[in-house]
Amino acid sequence: MNSAAYTSNFAVLIEKYIQFKCSIGYSENSYRVRMKQFDRFCTRRFPEAETISEEMFIEWSCLWDGESENNRSQRVSALNGLLGYMNASGHRTCAIPEGWVTAQKPFMPYLYSDSELVCFFHGADSLPRRRQSGPRELIAPVLFRMHFCCGLRPQETAVLRRSDVNLPDGILYIADSKKHKDRIVPMSEDFRILCGKYDGIMDGIFPARKYFFQRTGADIPITAEW
């Protein structure tokens, strides 16, 4: 148990809750970020609290400046899950005020026009070299085309291993994706050739690298901050 990662009076309960969710098949990453947010909130606003009160729930559930309604809904749902676990475990908590837990609004994707896509990929192909960012001018053109051509999510390309890219057959193997499912994604011939050229160049920079998109010699995948 890693309750030391939290600082509020609910540290042990939060860690037990995450362990419980993992034990029934949920991903730790789905819960830890929100629970860390709530833990910091408790430490900052209610450092002496030993039970989660209605006052705490309402303040946590209010819309933050610059926050979307869906993000607020995710935070409320995360706390609602913790409260349910605490109640089932015999810990006293507040009753959830009616109407505070709401369904998220459907996500409306933005569809790029052809001219916007041309501008976007021109920008990706024109990135200047920046020493502290590694070979981003090599990575960006291929990474963004992988999103566009193969429908991969950003978190999937970030951890894509070199062994997951079957260049001879033009196949991508995506492990432990959404809902913990693996899947196989085919590449077009043009994109397969592009990936082959990229892989050959990167192999000369970082021999025996682990990840397909890797910005340093260490086996560390790229991140959202990159």
mmCIF file of C-alpha atoms in Angstrom:
data_model
loop_
_atom_site.group_PDB
_atom_site.id
_atom_site.type_symbol
_atom_site.label_atom_id
_atom_site.label_comp_id
_atom_site.label_asym_id
_atom_site.label_seq_id
_atom_site.Cartn_x
_atom_site.Cartn_y
_atom_site.Cartn_z
ATOM 1 C CA MET A 1 0.000 0.000 0.000
ATOM 2 C CA ASN A 2 1.303 3.454 -0.913
ATOM 3 C CA SER A 3 -0.721 5.754 1.352
ATOM 4 C CA ALA A 4 2.414 7.914 1.759
ATOM 5 C CA ALA A 5 1.567 9.342 -1.686
ATOM 6 C CA TYR A 6 -1.342 11.166 -0.003
ATOM 7 C CA THR A 7 -1.323 13.742 2.784
ATOM 8 C CA SER A 8 -4.914 14.072 4.027
ATOM 9 C CA ASN A 9 -6.618 12.120 6.799
ATOM 10 C CA PHE A 10 -8.210 9.987 4.088
ATOM 11 C CA ALA A 11 -4.881 8.725 2.690
ATOM 12 C CA VAL A 12 -5.253 5.098 3.785
ATOM 13 C CA LEU A 13 -8.888 4.882 2.682
ATOM 14 C CA ILE A 14 -8.095 6.373 -0.724
ATOM 15 C CA GLU A 15 -5.327 3.841 -1.312
ATOM 16 C CA LYS A 16 -7.545 0.956 -0.220
ATOM 17 C CA TYR A 17 -10.286 2.212 -2.548
ATOM 18 C CA ILE A 18 -7.895 2.270 -5.527
ATOM 19 C CA GLN A 19 -6.638 -1.210 -4.672
ATOM 20 C CA PHE A 20 -10.234 -2.430 -4.540
ATOM 21 C CA LYS A 21 -11.052 -0.975 -7.978
ATOM 22 C CA CYS A 22 -7.905 -2.550 -9.435
ATOM 23 C CA SER A 23 -8.834 -5.924 -7.908
ATOM 24 C CA ILE A 24 -12.101 -5.985 -9.891
ATOM 25 C CA GLY A 25 -10.467 -5.086 -13.197
ATOM 26 C CA TYR A 26 -10.332 -1.301 -13.357
ATOM 27 C CA SER A 27 -7.190 0.621 -14.312
ATOM 28 C CA GLU A 28 -5.329 2.408 -11.538
ATOM 29 C CA ASN A 29 -4.779 5.371 -13.849
ATOM 30 C CA SER A 30 -8.538 5.912 -14.072
ATOM 31 C CA TYR A 31 -8.718 6.784 -10.387
ATOM 32 C CA ARG A 32 -5.369 7.936 -9.041
ATOM 33 C CA VAL A 33 -5.330 11.389 -10.673
ATOM 34 C CA ARG A 34 -8.757 12.355 -9.328
ATOM 35 C CA MET A 35 -8.018 10.896 -5.916
ATOM 36 C CA LYS A 36 -4.785 12.884 -5.696
ATOM 37 C CA GLN A 37 -6.763 16.005 -6.562
ATOM 38 C CA PHE A 38 -9.263 15.263 -3.818
ATOM 39 C CA ASP A 39 -6.507 14.462 -1.336
ATOM 40 C CA ARG A 40 -4.827 17.827 -1.998
ATOM 41 C CA PHE A 41 -8.202 19.541 -1.730
ATOM 42 C CA CYS A 42 -8.791 17.981 1.706
ATOM 43 C CA THR A 43 -5.284 18.844 2.908
ATOM 44 C CA ARG A 44 -5.680 22.457 1.807
ATOM 45 C CA ARG A 45 -9.299 23.173 2.759
ATOM 46 C CA PHE A 46 -10.198 20.625 5.468
ATOM 47 C CA PRO A 47 -6.932 19.469 7.093
ATOM 48 C CA GLU A 48 -8.616 18.359 10.330
ATOM 49 C CA ALA A 49 -11.562 16.509 8.754
ATOM 50 C CA GLU A 50 -11.890 12.819 9.560
ATOM 51 C CA THR A 51 -15.219 12.290 7.786
ATOM 52 C CA ILE A 52 -16.396 13.616 4.430
ATOM 53 C CA SER A 53 -19.145 16.101 5.179
ATOM 54 C CA GLU A 54 -21.823 17.557 2.929
ATOM 55 C CA GLU A 55 -19.960 20.865 3.063
ATOM 56 C CA MET A 56 -16.841 19.175 1.660
ATOM 57 C CA PHE A 57 -18.825 17.385 -1.029
ATOM 58 C CA ILE A 58 -20.570 20.561 -2.201
ATOM 59 C CA GLU A 59 -17.378 22.645 -2.275
ATOM 60 C CA TRP A 60 -15.525 19.907 -4.176
ATOM 61 C CA SER A 61 -18.416 19.560 -6.609
ATOM 62 C CA CYS A 62 -18.677 23.233 -7.597
ATOM 63 C CA LEU A 63 -17.498 24.218 -11.072
ATOM 64 C CA TRP A 64 -13.925 25.538 -10.981
ATOM 65 C CA ASP A 65 -12.790 28.589 -12.944
ATOM 66 C CA GLY A 66 -12.096 27.638 -16.550
ATOM 67 C CA GLU A 67 -13.377 24.075 -16.022
ATOM 68 C CA SER A 68 -15.773 22.272 -18.360
ATOM 69 C CA GLU A 69 -18.988 20.756 -17.081
ATOM 70 C CA ASN A 70 -17.806 17.293 -18.107
ATOM 71 C CA ASN A 71 -14.600 17.686 -16.078
ATOM 72 C CA ARG A 72 -16.620 18.718 -13.041
ATOM 73 C CA SER A 73 -18.862 15.693 -13.567
ATOM 74 C CA GLN A 74 -15.803 13.418 -13.623
ATOM 75 C CA ARG A 75 -14.577 14.861 -10.311
ATOM 76 C CA VAL A 76 -17.988 14.419 -8.694
ATOM 77 C CA SER A 77 -18.249 10.831 -9.947
ATOM 78 C CA ALA A 78 -14.769 10.061 -8.593
ATOM 79 C CA LEU A 79 -15.732 11.266 -5.118
ATOM 80 C CA ASN A 80 -19.084 9.501 -5.374
ATOM 81 C CA GLY A 81 -17.211 6.236 -5.933
ATOM 82 C CA LEU A 82 -15.017 6.824 -2.877
ATOM 83 C CA LEU A 83 -18.069 7.630 -0.753
ATOM 84 C CA GLY A 84 -19.772 4.424 -1.879
ATOM 85 C CA TYR A 85 -16.693 2.403 -0.941
ATOM 86 C CA MET A 86 -16.461 4.102 2.469
ATOM 87 C CA ASN A 87 -20.143 3.474 3.218
ATOM 88 C CA ALA A 88 -19.813 -0.184 2.232
ATOM 89 C CA SER A 89 -16.754 -0.473 4.488
ATOM 90 C CA GLY A 90 -18.599 0.894 7.505
ATOM 91 C CA HIS A 91 -17.149 4.419 7.502
ATOM 92 C CA ARG A 92 -19.465 7.321 8.232
ATOM 93 C CA THR A 93 -19.839 9.824 5.387
ATOM 94 C CA CYS A 94 -22.342 12.395 4.239
ATOM 95 C CA ALA A 95 -25.458 11.599 2.232
ATOM 96 C CA ILE A 96 -24.943 12.759 -1.352
ATOM 97 C CA PRO A 97 -27.136 15.811 -2.057
ATOM 98 C CA GLU A 98 -29.759 15.044 -4.687
ATOM 99 C CA GLY A 99 -28.967 16.232 -8.194
ATOM 100 C CA TRP A 100 -25.218 16.696 -7.735
ATOM 101 C CA VAL A 101 -24.179 13.551 -9.603
ATOM 102 C CA THR A 102 -25.158 14.058 -13.232
ATOM 103 C CA ALA A 103 -24.394 12.306 -16.500
ATOM 104 C CA GLN A 104 -21.696 13.755 -18.719
ATOM 105 C CA LYS A 105 -22.696 15.569 -21.886
ATOM 106 C CA PRO A 106 -21.855 13.751 -25.126
ATOM 107 C CA PHE A 107 -18.507 14.773 -26.569
ATOM 108 C CA MET A 108 -18.811 16.615 -29.874
ATOM 109 C CA PRO A 109 -15.659 16.098 -31.967
ATOM 110 C CA TYR A 110 -14.295 18.851 -34.162
ATOM 111 C CA LEU A 111 -13.902 17.800 -37.791
ATOM 112 C CA TYR A 112 -10.953 19.408 -39.558
ATOM 113 C CA SER A 113 -11.396 20.654 -43.097
ATOM 114 C CA ASP A 114 -8.995 19.574 -45.820
ATOM 115 C CA SER A 115 -7.273 22.964 -45.765
ATOM 116 C CA GLU A 116 -6.867 22.804 -41.982
ATOM 117 C CA LEU A 117 -5.313 19.346 -42.250
ATOM 118 C CA VAL A 118 -2.875 20.589 -44.890
ATOM 119 C CA CYS A 119 -1.823 23.440 -42.584
ATOM 120 C CA PHE A 120 -1.562 21.125 -39.580
ATOM 121 C CA PHE A 121 0.707 18.589 -41.243
ATOM 122 C CA HIS A 122 2.760 21.333 -42.844
ATOM 123 C CA GLY A 123 3.401 22.610 -39.322
ATOM 124 C CA ALA A 124 4.304 19.118 -38.088
ATOM 125 C CA ASP A 125 6.695 18.671 -41.039
ATOM 126 C CA SER A 126 8.319 22.064 -40.451
ATOM 127 C CA LEU A 127 9.217 21.836 -36.769
ATOM 128 C CA PRO A 128 12.704 23.228 -36.121
ATOM 129 C CA ARG A 129 15.169 21.124 -34.210
ATOM 130 C CA ARG A 130 15.228 21.856 -30.482
ATOM 131 C CA ARG A 131 17.963 20.194 -28.521
ATOM 132 C CA GLN A 132 16.117 19.820 -25.216
ATOM 133 C CA SER A 133 13.139 18.129 -26.933
ATOM 134 C CA GLY A 134 15.101 15.375 -28.643
ATOM 135 C CA PRO A 135 14.483 14.589 -32.329
ATOM 136 C CA ARG A 136 10.967 16.046 -32.339
ATOM 137 C CA GLU A 137 11.345 17.125 -35.971
ATOM 138 C CA LEU A 138 11.581 13.410 -36.826
ATOM 139 C CA ILE A 139 8.944 12.169 -34.404
ATOM 140 C CA ALA A 140 6.114 14.679 -34.936
ATOM 141 C CA PRO A 141 5.414 14.026 -38.652
ATOM 142 C CA VAL A 142 5.072 10.273 -38.082
ATOM 143 C CA LEU A 143 3.322 10.420 -34.709
ATOM 144 C CA PHE A 144 0.544 12.754 -35.876
ATOM 145 C CA ARG A 145 0.062 10.788 -39.089
ATOM 146 C CA MET A 146 -0.314 7.661 -36.973
ATOM 147 C CA HIS A 147 -3.142 9.364 -35.081
ATOM 148 C CA PHE A 148 -4.765 10.451 -38.337
ATOM 149 C CA CYS A 149 -4.205 7.355 -40.481
ATOM 150 C CA CYS A 150 -4.648 4.627 -37.853
ATOM 151 C CA GLY A 151 -7.040 6.232 -35.376
ATOM 152 C CA LEU A 152 -4.752 5.773 -32.380
ATOM 153 C CA ARG A 153 -5.279 7.687 -29.160
ATOM 154 C CA PRO A 154 -2.441 9.910 -27.866
ATOM 155 C CA GLN A 155 -1.836 7.633 -24.867
ATOM 156 C CA GLU A 156 -1.563 4.651 -27.204
ATOM 157 C CA THR A 157 1.129 6.160 -29.416
ATOM 158 C CA ALA A 158 3.016 7.407 -26.351
ATOM 159 C CA VAL A 159 3.622 3.869 -25.042
ATOM 160 C CA LEU A 160 3.812 2.085 -28.409
ATOM 161 C CA ARG A 161 6.817 -0.214 -28.243
ATOM 162 C CA ARG A 162 9.048 -0.838 -31.194
ATOM 163 C CA SER A 163 8.153 -4.517 -30.968
ATOM 164 C CA ASP A 164 4.475 -3.544 -31.374
ATOM 165 C CA VAL A 165 5.149 -2.178 -34.875
ATOM 166 C CA ASN A 166 5.302 -4.982 -37.433
ATOM 167 C CA LEU A 167 6.781 -3.142 -40.400
ATOM 168 C CA PRO A 168 7.050 -6.119 -42.806
ATOM 169 C CA ASP A 169 3.322 -6.877 -42.469
ATOM 170 C CA GLY A 170 2.160 -3.296 -41.863
ATOM 171 C CA ILE A 171 0.470 -4.079 -38.537
ATOM 172 C CA LEU A 172 0.312 -2.199 -35.217
ATOM 173 C CA TYR A 173 -0.355 -4.152 -32.022
ATOM 174 C CA ILE A 174 -2.110 -2.005 -29.397
ATOM 175 C CA ALA A 175 -1.893 -3.620 -25.961
ATOM 176 C CA ASP A 176 -4.215 -3.015 -22.993
ATOM 177 C CA SER A 177 -6.154 -0.214 -24.638
ATOM 178 C CA LYS A 178 -9.586 1.128 -23.713
ATOM 179 C CA LYS A 179 -11.540 -1.280 -21.493
ATOM 180 C CA HIS A 180 -8.302 -3.329 -21.164
ATOM 181 C CA LYS A 181 -8.597 -4.817 -24.638
ATOM 182 C CA ASP A 182 -5.823 -5.510 -27.141
ATOM 183 C CA ARG A 183 -6.353 -4.802 -30.814
ATOM 184 C CA ILE A 184 -4.551 -4.993 -34.153
ATOM 185 C CA VAL A 185 -4.510 -1.983 -36.492
ATOM 186 C CA PRO A 186 -3.416 -2.199 -40.155
ATOM 187 C CA MET A 187 -1.289 0.502 -41.783
ATOM 188 C CA SER A 188 -1.677 1.757 -45.330
ATOM 189 C CA GLU A 189 1.237 1.002 -47.628
ATOM 190 C CA ASP A 190 2.304 4.658 -47.823
ATOM 191 C CA PHE A 191 2.269 4.979 -44.059
ATOM 192 C CA ARG A 192 4.100 1.664 -43.602
ATOM 193 C CA ILE A 193 6.905 2.945 -45.851
ATOM 194 C CA LEU A 194 7.033 6.228 -43.914
ATOM 195 C CA CYS A 195 7.276 4.335 -40.601
ATOM 196 C CA GLY A 196 10.058 2.171 -42.045
ATOM 197 C CA LYS A 197 12.111 5.210 -43.043
ATOM 198 C CA TYR A 198 11.527 6.813 -39.656
ATOM 199 C CA ASP A 199 12.471 3.624 -37.804
ATOM 200 C CA GLY A 200 15.720 3.315 -39.740
ATOM 201 C CA ILE A 201 16.735 6.892 -38.953
ATOM 202 C CA MET A 202 15.804 6.560 -35.263
ATOM 203 C CA ASP A 203 17.711 3.299 -35.025
ATOM 204 C CA GLY A 204 20.841 5.217 -35.963
ATOM 205 C CA ILE A 205 20.175 7.779 -33.217
ATOM 206 C CA PHE A 206 18.958 5.467 -30.429
ATOM 207 C CA PRO A 207 20.080 1.882 -31.188
ATOM 208 C CA ALA A 208 17.981 -0.825 -29.537
ATOM 209 C CA ARG A 209 15.390 1.679 -28.272
ATOM 210 C CA LYS A 210 12.319 0.230 -26.534
ATOM 211 C CA TYR A 211 9.634 2.662 -27.661
ATOM 212 C CA PHE A 212 8.755 3.525 -31.237
ATOM 213 C CA PHE A 213 8.500 7.215 -30.326
ATOM 214 C CA GLN A 214 11.363 7.916 -27.943
ATOM 215 C CA ARG A 215 13.043 11.278 -27.494
ATOM 216 C CA THR A 216 16.109 10.217 -25.498
ATOM 217 C CA GLY A 217 18.458 7.270 -25.287
ATOM 218 C CA ALA A 218 16.793 6.160 -22.035
ATOM 219 C CA ASP A 219 13.839 3.801 -22.417
ATOM 220 C CA ILE A 220 11.286 6.472 -21.534
ATOM 221 C CA PRO A 221 8.231 7.100 -23.770
ATOM 222 C CA ILE A 222 7.214 10.553 -24.847
ATOM 223 C CA THR A 223 4.674 12.350 -22.652
ATOM 224 C CA ALA A 224 1.924 14.925 -23.112
ATOM 225 C CA GLU A 225 4.365 17.626 -21.958
ATOM 226 C CA TRP A 226 6.671 16.803 -24.881
#
